Amino acid sequence: MIIEQDGLMWNLSAIRFNNGITYQFKSFIMQGSPFQGFEFEAYMAMKAKKINKMLDEAIPLRHPLKINDAMRYSLLAGGKRVRPILCIASCELVGGDESLAMPIACAIEMIHTASLIHDDLPCMDNDDLRRGKPTNHKVFGESTAVLAGDALLSLAFEYIACNTNNVSPDRLVRVFAELSSAIGSKGLVAGQIMDIENEGKVVSLKELEYIHVHKTAKLLEACVVCGVIIGGENDNDIEKVRIYARCIGLLFQVVDDILDVTKSSMELGKTAGKDLVSNKATYPKVMGIDGAKNFAYHLMNQAVQQLACFDTAKAAPLYHLAYYIANRQN
């Protein structure tokens, strides 16, 4: 059943998952919405171009050449730059300027890249392909890859401290706290260790959600929360965007799990079927492919609803990012 609410068109539906639980939710309909005319691809390309330029300038080829080359190899290997763009879009959502958020956005991409380098190592996921290229340790060796990840992680915080202007010290402290929490033992690392510990085990949907809230969603939360802090937030704004990011973080992982079993390595730009080989807990494994797909759209629509109280024009990039994450093909 299609209804209109909050100026948007919604499809009311009920989905019964493999675990026997039935969810009723509203599906956001992009067609005919006030966000339809937004030039999302142009927006993404413009932001990514600026981000890539800043990242290129952040790590010049200097002595010691090998470590800087390794850092640049993974950082500049492409990618959609979803995380830094989320940070910038969130800053703009609350009236902030792109220039305020750009250093933090670039730092987030450094942190994300560091996590990918370490995640691909033989002692972790043991992957040979990332963003369509050989993984860092395949090109530079394991020891250099470990150091490149470490160096990117430390550079991220230095980069924020040295390049952020016109932002009060108390807001920067809050940014540092948010980022540190997102990637440490209360965030990404917690998700990663539980993912490793549960390989080959039967896990519940609640346990799977814990893994991916921490492994994936926490950093996405930090992206939007840091953007809003820099842009001039209030507590209500932060809570809304945090829920939005939690939803799209889980959404990102659900879609990733689906693509892992439905796409080829060439299509993905990374090794397909790795989770199946490693016997990892995934959403398709727990819920079935159809259940996982329906859950993905449920998460997208939950995310979209958090943005209803914001200015439509300023919220448009975040609406489209949710839709993009739900429908991405690699």
Protein backbone atom coordinates (compact mmCIF):
# COMPACT_ATOMS: atom_id res chain seq x y z
CA MET A 1 0.00 0.00 0.00
CA ILE A 2 1.41 3.43 -0.99
CA ILE A 3 0.87 6.42 1.30
CA GLU A 4 2.19 9.97 1.53
CA GLN A 5 3.81 11.13 4.76
CA ASP A 6 6.26 13.92 5.60
CA GLY A 7 6.07 15.03 1.98
CA LEU A 8 7.44 11.68 0.75
CA MET A 9 5.92 8.64 -0.90
CA TRP A 10 6.16 5.38 1.08
CA ASN A 11 5.26 1.77 0.34
CA LEU A 12 3.89 -0.08 3.41
CA SER A 13 4.87 -3.73 3.43
CA ALA A 14 5.38 -6.72 5.69
CA ILE A 15 8.33 -9.09 5.31
CA ARG A 16 8.65 -12.50 6.94
CA PHE A 17 12.31 -13.56 7.34
CA ASN A 18 13.73 -17.08 7.47
CA ASN A 19 13.85 -16.90 11.27
CA GLY A 20 10.05 -16.65 11.35
CA ILE A 21 9.94 -13.03 12.49
CA THR A 22 7.69 -10.69 10.53
CA TYR A 23 8.62 -7.02 10.16
CA GLN A 24 6.28 -4.32 8.87
CA PHE A 25 7.96 -1.21 7.55
CA LYS A 26 7.76 1.70 5.15
CA SER A 27 9.74 1.67 1.92
CA PHE A 28 10.96 5.05 0.72
CA ILE A 29 10.13 5.65 -2.96
CA MET A 30 12.82 7.75 -4.64
CA GLN A 31 10.82 8.31 -7.81
CA GLY A 32 8.64 11.39 -7.52
CA SER A 33 10.26 12.45 -4.25
CA PRO A 34 11.60 15.97 -3.60
CA PHE A 35 15.13 14.48 -3.83
CA GLN A 36 14.71 13.13 -7.36
CA GLY A 37 16.19 16.19 -9.08
CA PHE A 38 19.39 16.17 -7.02
CA GLU A 39 22.45 15.49 -9.20
CA PHE A 40 23.89 12.78 -6.98
CA GLU A 41 26.52 11.42 -9.35
CA ALA A 42 27.84 14.92 -10.04
CA TYR A 43 27.89 15.65 -6.30
CA MET A 44 29.84 12.46 -5.56
CA ALA A 45 32.30 13.07 -8.39
CA MET A 46 32.93 16.67 -7.33
CA LYS A 47 33.51 15.76 -3.67
CA ALA A 48 35.67 12.74 -4.54
CA LYS A 49 37.86 14.84 -6.83
CA LYS A 50 38.56 17.33 -4.04
CA ILE A 51 39.17 14.56 -1.51
CA ASN A 52 41.56 12.73 -3.84
CA LYS A 53 43.55 15.91 -4.43
CA MET A 54 43.91 16.49 -0.68
CA LEU A 55 44.91 12.87 -0.08
CA ASP A 56 47.51 13.00 -2.85
CA GLU A 57 49.06 16.10 -1.33
CA ALA A 58 48.95 14.66 2.20
CA ILE A 59 51.59 11.99 1.52
CA PRO A 60 54.41 13.17 -0.75
CA LEU A 61 56.97 10.66 -1.98
CA ARG A 62 59.84 11.36 0.42
CA HIS A 63 62.40 9.48 2.47
CA PRO A 64 61.91 6.71 3.50
CA LEU A 65 60.45 6.13 0.07
CA LYS A 66 59.14 2.59 0.56
CA ILE A 67 56.76 3.36 3.41
CA ASN A 68 55.36 6.48 1.76
CA ASP A 69 54.95 4.57 -1.50
CA ALA A 70 53.06 1.82 0.33
CA MET A 71 50.80 4.34 2.08
CA ARG A 72 50.03 6.10 -1.21
CA TYR A 73 49.46 2.79 -3.02
CA SER A 74 46.44 1.87 -0.90
CA LEU A 75 45.18 5.36 -0.09
CA LEU A 76 45.09 6.43 -3.74
CA ALA A 77 43.93 3.09 -5.17
CA GLY A 78 40.46 4.40 -5.93
CA GLY A 79 37.36 3.63 -3.96
CA LYS A 80 34.09 5.50 -3.80
CA ARG A 81 35.10 7.80 -0.88
CA VAL A 82 31.72 7.17 0.74
CA ARG A 83 33.01 7.76 4.28
CA PRO A 84 34.64 11.16 3.74
CA ILE A 85 31.70 12.30 1.64
CA LEU A 86 29.36 11.29 4.45
CA CYS A 87 31.38 13.48 6.79
CA ILE A 88 31.21 16.49 4.46
CA ALA A 89 27.51 15.99 3.68
CA SER A 90 26.72 15.81 7.40
CA CYS A 91 28.60 19.03 8.06
CA GLU A 92 26.66 20.73 5.26
CA LEU A 93 23.41 19.24 6.60
CA VAL A 94 23.61 21.46 9.71
CA GLY A 95 24.84 24.56 7.86
CA GLY A 96 28.60 24.01 8.00
CA ASP A 97 31.00 24.59 5.13
CA GLU A 98 32.86 21.85 3.27
CA SER A 99 36.21 23.44 4.14
CA LEU A 100 35.59 22.87 7.85
CA ALA A 101 35.03 19.15 7.41
CA MET A 102 37.58 18.37 4.67
CA PRO A 103 40.57 17.61 6.97
CA ILE A 104 38.46 15.26 9.07
CA ALA A 105 36.97 13.68 5.96
CA CYS A 106 40.44 12.96 4.57
CA ALA A 107 41.59 11.61 7.93
CA ILE A 108 38.63 9.22 7.98
CA GLU A 109 39.67 7.87 4.59
CA MET A 110 43.19 7.34 5.94
CA ILE A 111 41.76 5.41 8.90
CA HIS A 112 39.51 3.36 6.65
CA THR A 113 42.40 2.52 4.32
CA ALA A 114 44.60 1.53 7.28
CA SER A 115 41.87 -0.86 8.43
CA LEU A 116 41.66 -2.40 4.95
CA ILE A 117 45.43 -2.94 4.75
CA HIS A 118 45.41 -4.73 8.09
CA ASP A 119 42.20 -6.64 7.31
CA ASP A 120 43.76 -8.07 4.13
CA LEU A 121 46.86 -9.45 5.91
CA PRO A 122 47.44 -13.24 5.96
CA CYS A 123 46.89 -13.29 9.73
CA MET A 124 43.46 -11.71 9.26
CA ASP A 125 41.37 -12.24 6.08
CA ASN A 126 44.35 -13.24 3.92
CA ASP A 127 43.07 -11.47 0.82
CA ASP A 128 44.94 -10.95 -2.44
CA LEU A 129 42.74 -8.31 -4.09
CA ARG A 130 41.45 -4.92 -2.97
CA ARG A 131 39.84 -2.21 -5.11
CA GLY A 132 40.75 -4.22 -8.19
CA LYS A 133 44.47 -4.29 -7.36
CA PRO A 134 46.81 -6.63 -5.46
CA THR A 135 46.59 -6.01 -1.73
CA ASN A 136 49.28 -3.97 -0.02
CA HIS A 137 51.16 -6.91 1.48
CA LYS A 138 51.23 -8.65 -1.91
CA VAL A 139 53.07 -5.67 -3.40
CA PHE A 140 55.23 -4.46 -0.50
CA GLY A 141 55.44 -7.43 1.84
CA GLU A 142 53.71 -8.09 5.16
CA SER A 143 56.02 -6.06 7.40
CA THR A 144 55.72 -2.95 5.22
CA ALA A 145 51.95 -3.39 4.98
CA VAL A 146 51.64 -3.48 8.76
CA LEU A 147 53.73 -0.32 9.05
CA ALA A 148 51.83 1.41 6.23
CA GLY A 149 48.56 0.81 8.08
CA ASP A 150 50.08 2.03 11.34
CA ALA A 151 51.46 5.13 9.64
CA LEU A 152 48.13 6.00 8.00
CA LEU A 153 46.34 5.64 11.32
CA SER A 154 48.69 8.00 13.14
CA LEU A 155 48.82 10.43 10.20
CA ALA A 156 45.02 10.74 10.32
CA PHE A 157 45.03 12.39 13.74
CA GLU A 158 48.05 14.53 12.91
CA TYR A 159 46.32 15.67 9.72
CA ILE A 160 43.21 16.82 11.61
CA ALA A 161 45.28 18.67 14.20
CA CYS A 162 47.48 20.46 11.65
CA ASN A 163 44.93 21.26 8.94
CA THR A 164 41.64 22.09 10.66
CA ASN A 165 40.91 25.83 10.81
CA ASN A 166 38.13 27.95 12.31
CA VAL A 167 36.95 25.17 14.59
CA SER A 168 36.98 25.58 18.37
CA PRO A 169 39.34 23.37 20.41
CA ASP A 170 36.45 21.79 22.33
CA ARG A 171 34.83 20.63 19.09
CA LEU A 172 38.13 19.17 17.88
CA VAL A 173 38.53 17.29 21.17
CA ARG A 174 35.05 15.82 20.66
CA VAL A 175 36.02 14.80 17.13
CA PHE A 176 39.16 13.05 18.39
CA ALA A 177 37.14 11.26 21.08
CA GLU A 178 34.49 10.14 18.57
CA LEU A 179 37.04 8.82 16.07
CA SER A 180 39.19 7.10 18.69
CA SER A 181 36.18 5.34 20.17
CA ALA A 182 34.96 4.23 16.74
CA ILE A 183 38.18 2.46 15.75
CA GLY A 184 39.40 1.05 19.08
CA SER A 185 38.37 -1.79 21.38
CA LYS A 186 34.88 -0.28 21.74
CA GLY A 187 34.42 -0.04 17.99
CA LEU A 188 36.07 -1.49 14.89
CA VAL A 189 38.55 -3.66 16.80
CA ALA A 190 35.76 -5.15 18.92
CA GLY A 191 33.85 -6.10 15.78
CA GLN A 192 36.95 -7.50 14.12
CA ILE A 193 37.93 -9.73 17.05
CA MET A 194 34.40 -11.08 17.42
CA ASP A 195 34.30 -11.75 13.67
CA ILE A 196 37.51 -13.78 13.97
CA GLU A 197 36.37 -15.57 17.13
CA ASN A 198 33.09 -16.64 15.50
CA GLU A 199 34.50 -18.07 12.26
CA GLY A 200 32.96 -21.48 11.70
CA LYS A 201 30.42 -21.04 14.51
CA VAL A 202 26.66 -20.73 14.37
CA VAL A 203 25.75 -17.21 15.49
CA SER A 204 22.43 -15.55 16.20
CA LEU A 205 21.14 -12.49 14.39
CA LYS A 206 21.87 -10.46 17.56
CA GLU A 207 25.49 -11.65 17.64
CA LEU A 208 25.91 -10.93 13.93
CA GLU A 209 24.54 -7.43 14.44
CA TYR A 210 27.03 -6.81 17.26
CA ILE A 211 29.92 -7.79 14.96
CA HIS A 212 28.89 -5.47 12.17
CA VAL A 213 27.68 -2.56 14.27
CA HIS A 214 31.22 -2.44 15.64
CA LYS A 215 33.24 -3.57 12.63
CA THR A 216 31.48 -1.42 10.04
CA ALA A 217 28.83 0.89 11.44
CA LYS A 218 30.88 2.55 14.21
CA LEU A 219 33.24 4.24 11.74
CA LEU A 220 30.30 5.37 9.60
CA GLU A 221 28.70 6.79 12.74
CA ALA A 222 31.90 8.70 13.41
CA CYS A 223 31.83 10.08 9.85
CA VAL A 224 28.44 11.73 10.26
CA VAL A 225 28.73 12.66 13.93
CA CYS A 226 32.09 14.35 13.37
CA GLY A 227 30.64 16.22 10.41
CA VAL A 228 27.73 17.46 12.51
CA ILE A 229 30.02 18.42 15.43
CA ILE A 230 32.19 20.50 13.11
CA GLY A 231 29.17 21.99 11.31
CA GLY A 232 27.53 23.29 14.47
CA GLU A 233 25.38 20.64 16.04
CA ASN A 234 22.83 20.26 18.75
CA ASP A 235 22.26 17.04 20.68
CA ASN A 236 19.08 16.21 18.78
CA ASP A 237 20.88 16.53 15.44
CA ILE A 238 23.64 14.21 16.64
CA GLU A 239 21.19 11.55 17.80
CA LYS A 240 19.30 11.63 14.49
CA VAL A 241 22.41 11.31 12.33
CA ARG A 242 23.87 8.65 14.63
CA ILE A 243 20.81 6.45 14.11
CA TYR A 244 20.97 7.20 10.36
CA ALA A 245 24.62 6.12 10.26
CA ARG A 246 24.00 3.01 12.38
CA CYS A 247 21.38 1.95 9.84
CA ILE A 248 23.49 2.60 6.76
CA GLY A 249 26.49 0.97 8.45
CA LEU A 250 24.54 -2.26 8.89
CA LEU A 251 23.07 -1.73 5.43
CA PHE A 252 26.57 -1.49 3.95
CA GLN A 253 27.51 -4.82 5.52
CA VAL A 254 24.28 -6.60 4.56
CA VAL A 255 24.78 -5.52 0.93
CA ASP A 256 28.46 -6.51 1.12
CA ASP A 257 27.46 -9.99 2.29
CA ILE A 258 24.91 -10.31 -0.51
CA LEU A 259 27.40 -9.19 -3.16
CA ASP A 260 30.01 -11.61 -1.84
CA VAL A 261 27.81 -14.55 -2.87
CA THR A 262 26.16 -13.07 -5.97
CA LYS A 263 29.00 -11.27 -7.80
CA SER A 264 32.36 -12.26 -9.28
CA SER A 265 35.79 -11.07 -8.14
CA MET A 266 36.08 -9.02 -11.33
CA GLU A 267 32.77 -7.29 -10.64
CA LEU A 268 33.62 -6.61 -7.00
CA GLY A 269 37.27 -5.60 -7.38
CA LYS A 270 38.06 -7.96 -4.49
CA THR A 271 37.96 -11.71 -3.93
CA ALA A 272 34.39 -12.99 -4.11
CA GLY A 273 33.17 -15.88 -1.98
CA LYS A 274 35.74 -15.33 0.78
CA ASP A 275 33.16 -15.41 3.56
CA LEU A 276 31.82 -18.73 2.33
CA VAL A 277 35.30 -20.27 2.19
CA SER A 278 36.15 -18.92 5.66
CA ASN A 279 32.79 -20.13 6.99
CA LYS A 280 32.06 -16.68 8.40
CA ALA A 281 28.71 -15.63 9.75
CA THR A 282 26.92 -13.47 7.17
CA TYR A 283 23.43 -12.08 6.74
CA PRO A 284 22.58 -14.38 3.80
CA LYS A 285 23.78 -17.34 5.88
CA VAL A 286 21.62 -16.36 8.86
CA MET A 287 18.58 -14.91 7.05
CA GLY A 288 18.77 -16.32 3.52
CA ILE A 289 19.38 -14.21 0.41
CA ASP A 290 15.80 -12.92 0.16
CA GLY A 291 15.64 -12.15 3.86
CA ALA A 292 18.94 -10.29 3.67
CA LYS A 293 17.76 -8.25 0.68
CA ASN A 294 14.54 -7.30 2.43
CA PHE A 295 16.42 -6.44 5.61
CA ALA A 296 18.72 -4.17 3.54
CA TYR A 297 15.78 -2.14 2.29
CA HIS A 298 14.31 -2.05 5.78
CA LEU A 299 17.58 -0.51 7.04
CA MET A 300 17.67 1.98 4.17
CA ASN A 301 14.19 3.19 4.98
CA GLN A 302 14.93 3.45 8.69
CA ALA A 303 17.92 5.62 7.80
CA VAL A 304 15.88 7.84 5.50
CA GLN A 305 13.26 8.47 8.17
CA GLN A 306 15.89 9.98 10.50
CA LEU A 307 16.43 12.81 8.01
CA ALA A 308 12.79 13.96 7.78
CA CYS A 309 13.31 16.82 10.25
CA PHE A 310 16.18 18.40 8.28
CA ASP A 311 16.06 20.86 5.39
CA THR A 312 15.24 18.89 2.24
CA ALA A 313 17.94 20.43 0.05
CA LYS A 314 20.66 19.97 2.65
CA ALA A 315 19.57 16.42 3.43
CA ALA A 316 19.44 15.32 -0.23
CA PRO A 317 23.02 13.95 -0.38
CA LEU A 318 22.41 11.77 2.68
CA TYR A 319 19.10 10.47 1.29
CA HIS A 320 20.83 9.54 -1.95
CA LEU A 321 23.81 7.99 -0.16
CA ALA A 322 21.47 5.64 1.70
CA TYR A 323 19.77 4.71 -1.56
CA TYR A 324 23.16 4.28 -3.26
CA ILE A 325 24.54 2.01 -0.53
CA ALA A 326 21.41 -0.14 -0.71
CA ASN A 327 21.66 -0.53 -4.48
CA ARG A 328 25.42 -0.65 -5.08
CA GLN A 329 26.79 -3.44 -7.23
CA ASN A 330 30.40 -3.58 -5.98
